[in-house]
Tab-separated table of C-alpha atoms in Angstrom:
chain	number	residue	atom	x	y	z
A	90	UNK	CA	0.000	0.000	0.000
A	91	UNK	CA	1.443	3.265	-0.562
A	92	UNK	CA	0.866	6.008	1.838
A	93	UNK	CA	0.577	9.549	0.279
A	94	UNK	CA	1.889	12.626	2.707
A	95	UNK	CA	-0.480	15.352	3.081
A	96	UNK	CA	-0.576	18.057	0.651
A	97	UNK	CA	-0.943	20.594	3.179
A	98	UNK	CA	2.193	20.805	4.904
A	99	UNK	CA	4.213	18.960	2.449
A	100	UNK	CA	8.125	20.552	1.536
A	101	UNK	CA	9.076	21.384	-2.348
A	102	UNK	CA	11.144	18.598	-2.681
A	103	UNK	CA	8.801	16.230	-1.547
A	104	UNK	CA	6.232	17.825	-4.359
A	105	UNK	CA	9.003	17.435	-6.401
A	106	UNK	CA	8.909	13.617	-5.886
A	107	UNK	CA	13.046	13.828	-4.569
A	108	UNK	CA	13.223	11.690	-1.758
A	109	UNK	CA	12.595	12.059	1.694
A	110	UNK	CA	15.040	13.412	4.497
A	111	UNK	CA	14.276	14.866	7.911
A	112	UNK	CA	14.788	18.638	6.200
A	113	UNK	CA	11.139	17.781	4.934
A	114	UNK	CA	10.106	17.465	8.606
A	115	UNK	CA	11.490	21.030	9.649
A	116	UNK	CA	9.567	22.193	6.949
A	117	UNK	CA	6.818	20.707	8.119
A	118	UNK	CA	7.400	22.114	11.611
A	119	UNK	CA	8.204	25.316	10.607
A	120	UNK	CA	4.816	25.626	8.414
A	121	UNK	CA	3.288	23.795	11.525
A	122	UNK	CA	4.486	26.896	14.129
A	123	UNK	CA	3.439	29.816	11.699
A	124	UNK	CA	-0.452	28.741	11.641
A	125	UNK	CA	-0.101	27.676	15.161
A	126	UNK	CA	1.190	31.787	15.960
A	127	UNK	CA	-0.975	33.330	13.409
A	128	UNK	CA	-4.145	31.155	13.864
A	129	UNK	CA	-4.139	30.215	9.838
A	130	UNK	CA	-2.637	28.303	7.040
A	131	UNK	CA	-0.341	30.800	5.264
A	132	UNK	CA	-1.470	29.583	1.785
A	133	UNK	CA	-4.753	29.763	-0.426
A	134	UNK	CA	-6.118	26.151	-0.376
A	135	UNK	CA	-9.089	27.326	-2.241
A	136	UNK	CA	-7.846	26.505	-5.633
A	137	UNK	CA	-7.163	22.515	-4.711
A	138	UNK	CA	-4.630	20.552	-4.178
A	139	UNK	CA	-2.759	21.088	-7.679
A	140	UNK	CA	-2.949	24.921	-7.326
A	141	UNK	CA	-1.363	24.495	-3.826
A	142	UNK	CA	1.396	22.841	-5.081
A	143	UNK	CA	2.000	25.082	-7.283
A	144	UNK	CA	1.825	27.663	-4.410
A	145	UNK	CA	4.723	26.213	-2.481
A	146	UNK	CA	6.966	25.708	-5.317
A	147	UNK	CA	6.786	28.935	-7.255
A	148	UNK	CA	5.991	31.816	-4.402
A	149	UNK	CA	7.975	33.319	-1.854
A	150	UNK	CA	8.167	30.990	1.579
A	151	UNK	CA	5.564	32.727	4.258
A	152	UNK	CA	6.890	34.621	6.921
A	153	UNK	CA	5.440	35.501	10.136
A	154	UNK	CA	4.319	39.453	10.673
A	155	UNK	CA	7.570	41.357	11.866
A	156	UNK	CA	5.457	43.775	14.088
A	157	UNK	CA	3.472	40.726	15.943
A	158	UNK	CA	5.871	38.237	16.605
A	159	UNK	CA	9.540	38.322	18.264
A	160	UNK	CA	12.592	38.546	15.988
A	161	UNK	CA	13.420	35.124	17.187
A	162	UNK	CA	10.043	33.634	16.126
A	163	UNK	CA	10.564	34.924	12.953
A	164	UNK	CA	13.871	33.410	12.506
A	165	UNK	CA	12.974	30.555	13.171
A	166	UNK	CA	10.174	30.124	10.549
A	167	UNK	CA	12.478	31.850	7.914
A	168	UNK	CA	14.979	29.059	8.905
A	169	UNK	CA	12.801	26.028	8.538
A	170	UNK	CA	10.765	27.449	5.566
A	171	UNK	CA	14.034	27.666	2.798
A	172	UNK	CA	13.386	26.574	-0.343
A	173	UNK	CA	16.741	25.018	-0.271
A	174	UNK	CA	16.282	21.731	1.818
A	175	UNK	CA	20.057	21.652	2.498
A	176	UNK	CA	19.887	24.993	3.866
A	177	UNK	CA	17.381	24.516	6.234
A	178	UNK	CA	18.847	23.745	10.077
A	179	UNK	CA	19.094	20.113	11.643
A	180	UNK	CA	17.205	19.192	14.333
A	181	UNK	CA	20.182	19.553	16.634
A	182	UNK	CA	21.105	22.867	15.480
A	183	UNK	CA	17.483	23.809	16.714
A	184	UNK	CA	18.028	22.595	19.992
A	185	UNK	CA	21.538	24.811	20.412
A	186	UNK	CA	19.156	28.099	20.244
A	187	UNK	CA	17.766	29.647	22.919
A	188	UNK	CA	14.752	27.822	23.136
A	189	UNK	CA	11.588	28.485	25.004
A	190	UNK	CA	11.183	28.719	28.845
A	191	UNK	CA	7.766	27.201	28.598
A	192	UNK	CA	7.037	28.272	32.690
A	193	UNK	CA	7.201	31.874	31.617
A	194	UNK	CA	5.302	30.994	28.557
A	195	UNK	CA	2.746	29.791	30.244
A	196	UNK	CA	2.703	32.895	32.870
A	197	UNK	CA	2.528	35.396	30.295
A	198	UNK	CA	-0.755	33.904	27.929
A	199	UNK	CA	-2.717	33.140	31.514
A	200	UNK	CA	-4.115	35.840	33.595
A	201	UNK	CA	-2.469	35.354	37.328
A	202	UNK	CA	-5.636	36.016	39.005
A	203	UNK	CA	-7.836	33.732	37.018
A	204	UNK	CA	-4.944	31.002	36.910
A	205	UNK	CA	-4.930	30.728	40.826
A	206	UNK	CA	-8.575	30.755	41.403
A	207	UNK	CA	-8.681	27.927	38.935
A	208	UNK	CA	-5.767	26.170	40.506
A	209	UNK	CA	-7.466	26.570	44.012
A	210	UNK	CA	-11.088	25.172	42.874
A	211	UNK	CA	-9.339	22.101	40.808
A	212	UNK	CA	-7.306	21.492	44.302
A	213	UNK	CA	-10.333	22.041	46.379
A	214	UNK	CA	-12.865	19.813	44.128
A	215	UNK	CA	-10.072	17.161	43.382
A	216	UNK	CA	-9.200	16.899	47.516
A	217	UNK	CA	-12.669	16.374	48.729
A	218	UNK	CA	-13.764	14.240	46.596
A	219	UNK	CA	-10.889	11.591	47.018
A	220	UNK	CA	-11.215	12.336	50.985
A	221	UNK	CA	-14.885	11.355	51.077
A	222	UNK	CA	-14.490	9.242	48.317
A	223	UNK	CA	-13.834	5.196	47.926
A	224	UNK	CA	-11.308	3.262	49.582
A	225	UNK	CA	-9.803	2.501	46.354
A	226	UNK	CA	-9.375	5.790	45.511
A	227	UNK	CA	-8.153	7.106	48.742
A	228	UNK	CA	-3.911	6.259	48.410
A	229	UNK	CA	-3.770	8.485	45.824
A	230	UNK	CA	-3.963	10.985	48.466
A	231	UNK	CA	-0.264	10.387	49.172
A	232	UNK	CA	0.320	12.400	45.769
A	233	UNK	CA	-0.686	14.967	47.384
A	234	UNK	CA	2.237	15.487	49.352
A	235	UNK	CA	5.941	15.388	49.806
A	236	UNK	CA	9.049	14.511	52.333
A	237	UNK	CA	8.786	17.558	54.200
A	238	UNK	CA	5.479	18.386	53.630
A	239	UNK	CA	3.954	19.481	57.145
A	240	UNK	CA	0.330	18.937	58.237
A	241	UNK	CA	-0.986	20.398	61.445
A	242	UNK	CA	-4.159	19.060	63.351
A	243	UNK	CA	-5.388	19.460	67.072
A	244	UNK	CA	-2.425	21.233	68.026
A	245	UNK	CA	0.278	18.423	66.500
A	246	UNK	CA	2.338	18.485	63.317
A	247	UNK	CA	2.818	15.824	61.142
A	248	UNK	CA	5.744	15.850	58.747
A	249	UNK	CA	6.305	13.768	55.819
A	250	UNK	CA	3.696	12.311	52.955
A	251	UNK	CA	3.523	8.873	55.053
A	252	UNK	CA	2.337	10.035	58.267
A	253	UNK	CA	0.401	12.643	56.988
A	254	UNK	CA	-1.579	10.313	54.967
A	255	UNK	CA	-1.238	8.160	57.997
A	256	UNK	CA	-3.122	11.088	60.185
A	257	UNK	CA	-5.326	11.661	57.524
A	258	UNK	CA	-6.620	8.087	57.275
A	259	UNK	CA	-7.714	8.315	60.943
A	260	UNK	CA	-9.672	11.607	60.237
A	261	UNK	CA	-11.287	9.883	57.539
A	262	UNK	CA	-12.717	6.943	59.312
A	263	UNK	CA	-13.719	9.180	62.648
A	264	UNK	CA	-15.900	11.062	60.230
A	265	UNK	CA	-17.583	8.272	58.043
A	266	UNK	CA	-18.495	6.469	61.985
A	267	UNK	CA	-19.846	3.386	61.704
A	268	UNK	CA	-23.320	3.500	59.756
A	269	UNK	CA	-24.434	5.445	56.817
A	270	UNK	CA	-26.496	7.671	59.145
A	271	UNK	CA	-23.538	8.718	61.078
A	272	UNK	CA	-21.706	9.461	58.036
A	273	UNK	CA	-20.684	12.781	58.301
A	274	UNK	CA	-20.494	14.926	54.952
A	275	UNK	CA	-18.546	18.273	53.820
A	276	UNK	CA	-20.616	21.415	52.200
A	277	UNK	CA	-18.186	23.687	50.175
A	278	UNK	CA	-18.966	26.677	51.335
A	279	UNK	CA	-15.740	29.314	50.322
A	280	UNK	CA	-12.191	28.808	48.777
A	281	UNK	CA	-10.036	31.703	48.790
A	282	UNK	CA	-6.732	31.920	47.277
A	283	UNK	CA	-3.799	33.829	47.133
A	284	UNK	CA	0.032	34.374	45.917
A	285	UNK	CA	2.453	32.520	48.156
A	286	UNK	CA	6.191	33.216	47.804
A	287	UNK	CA	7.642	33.538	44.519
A	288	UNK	CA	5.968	30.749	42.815
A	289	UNK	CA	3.714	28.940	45.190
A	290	UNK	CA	-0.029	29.855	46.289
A	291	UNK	CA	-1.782	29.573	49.586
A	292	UNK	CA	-5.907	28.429	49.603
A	293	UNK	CA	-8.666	28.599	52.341
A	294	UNK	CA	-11.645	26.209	52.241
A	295	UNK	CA	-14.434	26.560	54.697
A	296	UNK	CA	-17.609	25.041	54.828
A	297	UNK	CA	-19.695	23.057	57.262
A	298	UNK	CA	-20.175	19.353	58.390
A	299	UNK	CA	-23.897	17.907	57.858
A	300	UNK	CA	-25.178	14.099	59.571
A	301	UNK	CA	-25.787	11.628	56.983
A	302	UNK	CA	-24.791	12.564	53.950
A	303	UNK	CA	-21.934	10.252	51.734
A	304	UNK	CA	-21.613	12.912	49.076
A	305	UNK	CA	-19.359	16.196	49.155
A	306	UNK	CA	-22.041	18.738	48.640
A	307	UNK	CA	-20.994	22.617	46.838
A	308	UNK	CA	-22.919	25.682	48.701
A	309	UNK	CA	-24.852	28.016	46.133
A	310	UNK	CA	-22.799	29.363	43.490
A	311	UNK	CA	-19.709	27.094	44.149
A	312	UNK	CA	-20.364	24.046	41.579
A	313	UNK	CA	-17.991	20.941	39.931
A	314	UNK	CA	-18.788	18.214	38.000
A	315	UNK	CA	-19.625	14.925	40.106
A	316	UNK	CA	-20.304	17.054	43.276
A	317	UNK	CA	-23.569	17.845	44.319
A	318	UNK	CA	-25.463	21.227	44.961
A	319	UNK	CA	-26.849	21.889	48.142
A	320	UNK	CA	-30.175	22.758	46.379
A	321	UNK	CA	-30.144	19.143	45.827
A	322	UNK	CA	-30.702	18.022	49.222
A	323	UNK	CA	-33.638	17.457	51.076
A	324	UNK	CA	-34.213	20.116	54.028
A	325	UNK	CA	-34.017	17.323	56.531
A	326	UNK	CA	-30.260	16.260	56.164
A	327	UNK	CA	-29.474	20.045	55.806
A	328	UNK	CA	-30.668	20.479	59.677
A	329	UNK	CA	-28.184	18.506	60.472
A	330	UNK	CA	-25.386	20.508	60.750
A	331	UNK	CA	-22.507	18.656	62.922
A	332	UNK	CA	-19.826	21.544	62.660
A	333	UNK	CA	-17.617	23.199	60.342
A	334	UNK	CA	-14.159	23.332	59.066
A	335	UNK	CA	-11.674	25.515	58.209
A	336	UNK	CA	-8.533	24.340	56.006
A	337	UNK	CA	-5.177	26.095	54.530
A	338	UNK	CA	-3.435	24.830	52.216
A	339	UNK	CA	0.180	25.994	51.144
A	340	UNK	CA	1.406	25.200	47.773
A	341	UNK	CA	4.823	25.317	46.199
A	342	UNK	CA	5.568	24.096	42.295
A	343	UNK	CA	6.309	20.237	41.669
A	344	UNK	CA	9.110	18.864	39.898
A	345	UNK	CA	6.616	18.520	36.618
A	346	UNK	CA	5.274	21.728	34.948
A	347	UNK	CA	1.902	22.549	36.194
A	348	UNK	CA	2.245	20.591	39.199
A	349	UNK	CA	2.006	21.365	42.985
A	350	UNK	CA	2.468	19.586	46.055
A	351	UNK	CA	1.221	21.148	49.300
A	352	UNK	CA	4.405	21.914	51.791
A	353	UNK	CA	2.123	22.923	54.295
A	354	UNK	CA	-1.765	22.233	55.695
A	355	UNK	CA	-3.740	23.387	58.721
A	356	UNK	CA	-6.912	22.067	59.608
A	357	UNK	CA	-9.424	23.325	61.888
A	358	UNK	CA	-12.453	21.640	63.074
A	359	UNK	CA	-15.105	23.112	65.007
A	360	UNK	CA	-18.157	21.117	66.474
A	361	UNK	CA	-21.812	22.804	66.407
């Protein structure tokens, strides 16, 4: 069977029929990275495929807008969109640039604000639900944490992901008792959030403890998917209010991109 290479972001000497090298590739790339910045294809497609061809052969090689993107970015496409496929740069002589710090990247296209509320709602949600969720779920907790993370309870510290998740374990089972009916339940109530350091970010969640309930509930206008709403409940279980929480979490990067741990946690329970 032969396999026929898309049109689209094929090099000239591949329409030429010459055969293939890895030059085609950072053509391919470099055609790739200008749509990707500019949000569309450089070239007219309108006419077909044989018109296109035609297009990449005979016409100057696109280059991104001067005024919009860095002169680095622009470099860059001029590089891997040559004509010549032996003047185009190796894969390894992309790699000796400069290259992108992608952490920066991603602070500079995502407003700070918005990115930590979201950060402290996915923690919040994703927390809850695997505390006062099933028992297989519930050793992924340790993830949670690290060596020297800290966790402070009832006037004791805990240090260390295993006997925090060790401490944790006993809060869990004090709080699901021993029937369904003394199963006690979280409402979501507020999660505030906050810069912390240079990179990390401190968030509050308080709420209340309700009798009876197996389900993390959200409070009115704080909603997730798979959580309930507390318009969902019937009055009855809403009466019974057993206390309320308060809980801080302090958050410092991982060693993945995008990923936190939390270095330090303070809970505080308060009975009705």
């Amino acid at each position: 069977m032969i396999q026929l290479p898309c049109v689209t972001y094929m090099s000239p000497e591949r329409i030429r029929n010459e055969n293939y090298s890895y030059a085609a590739d950072i053509w391919s790339l470099g055609l790739t990275a200008l749509e990707c910045a500019t949000g569309r294809y450089p070239y007219d497609v309108n006419g077909g495929e044989a018109d296109l061809m035609l297009q990449i052969l005979e016409d100057p090689s696109p280059t991104p807008p001067q005024h919009m993107h860095s002169e680095e970015f622009c470099s860059f496409i001029d590089a891997c969109l040559q004509k010549d496929a032996d003047a185009r740069p190796t894969c390894d002589q992309k790699y000796e640039g400069p290259g992108v710090d992608l952490a920066e990247y991603n602070k500079s296209v995502h407003d700070p604000a918005e990115r930590l509320s979201q950060i402290a709602h996915m923690l919040a949600v994703h927390y809850y639900l695997i505390f006062d969720g099933g028992d297989d779920q519930w050793r992924h907790m340790k993830s949670f944490y690290g060596q020297d993370s800290t966790f402070s309870f009832s006037g004791e510290t805990h240090v260390g992901k295993s006997d925090i998740f060790d401490t944790l374990s006993r809060i869990r089972e004090m709080l699901k008792g021993n029937s369904r009916c003394e199963k006690i339940g979280r409402v979501m109530e507020k999660v505030y959030c906050r810069a912390h350091g240079e990179e990390g970010m401190s968030v509050r969640v308080s709420g209340s403890f309700i009798m009876g309930n197996e389900f993390l509930v959200c409070a009115d206008g704080f909603c997730a998917e798979g959580m309930l709403s507390i318009v969902e409940l019937s009055p009855d279980i809403l009466s019974k209010q057993a206390g309320h929480f308060q809980e801080d979490f302090f958050m410092e990067p991982g060693t993945a991109m995008g990923c936190y741990v939390i270095s330090r946690q303070e809970l505080h329970i308060g009975v009705s």
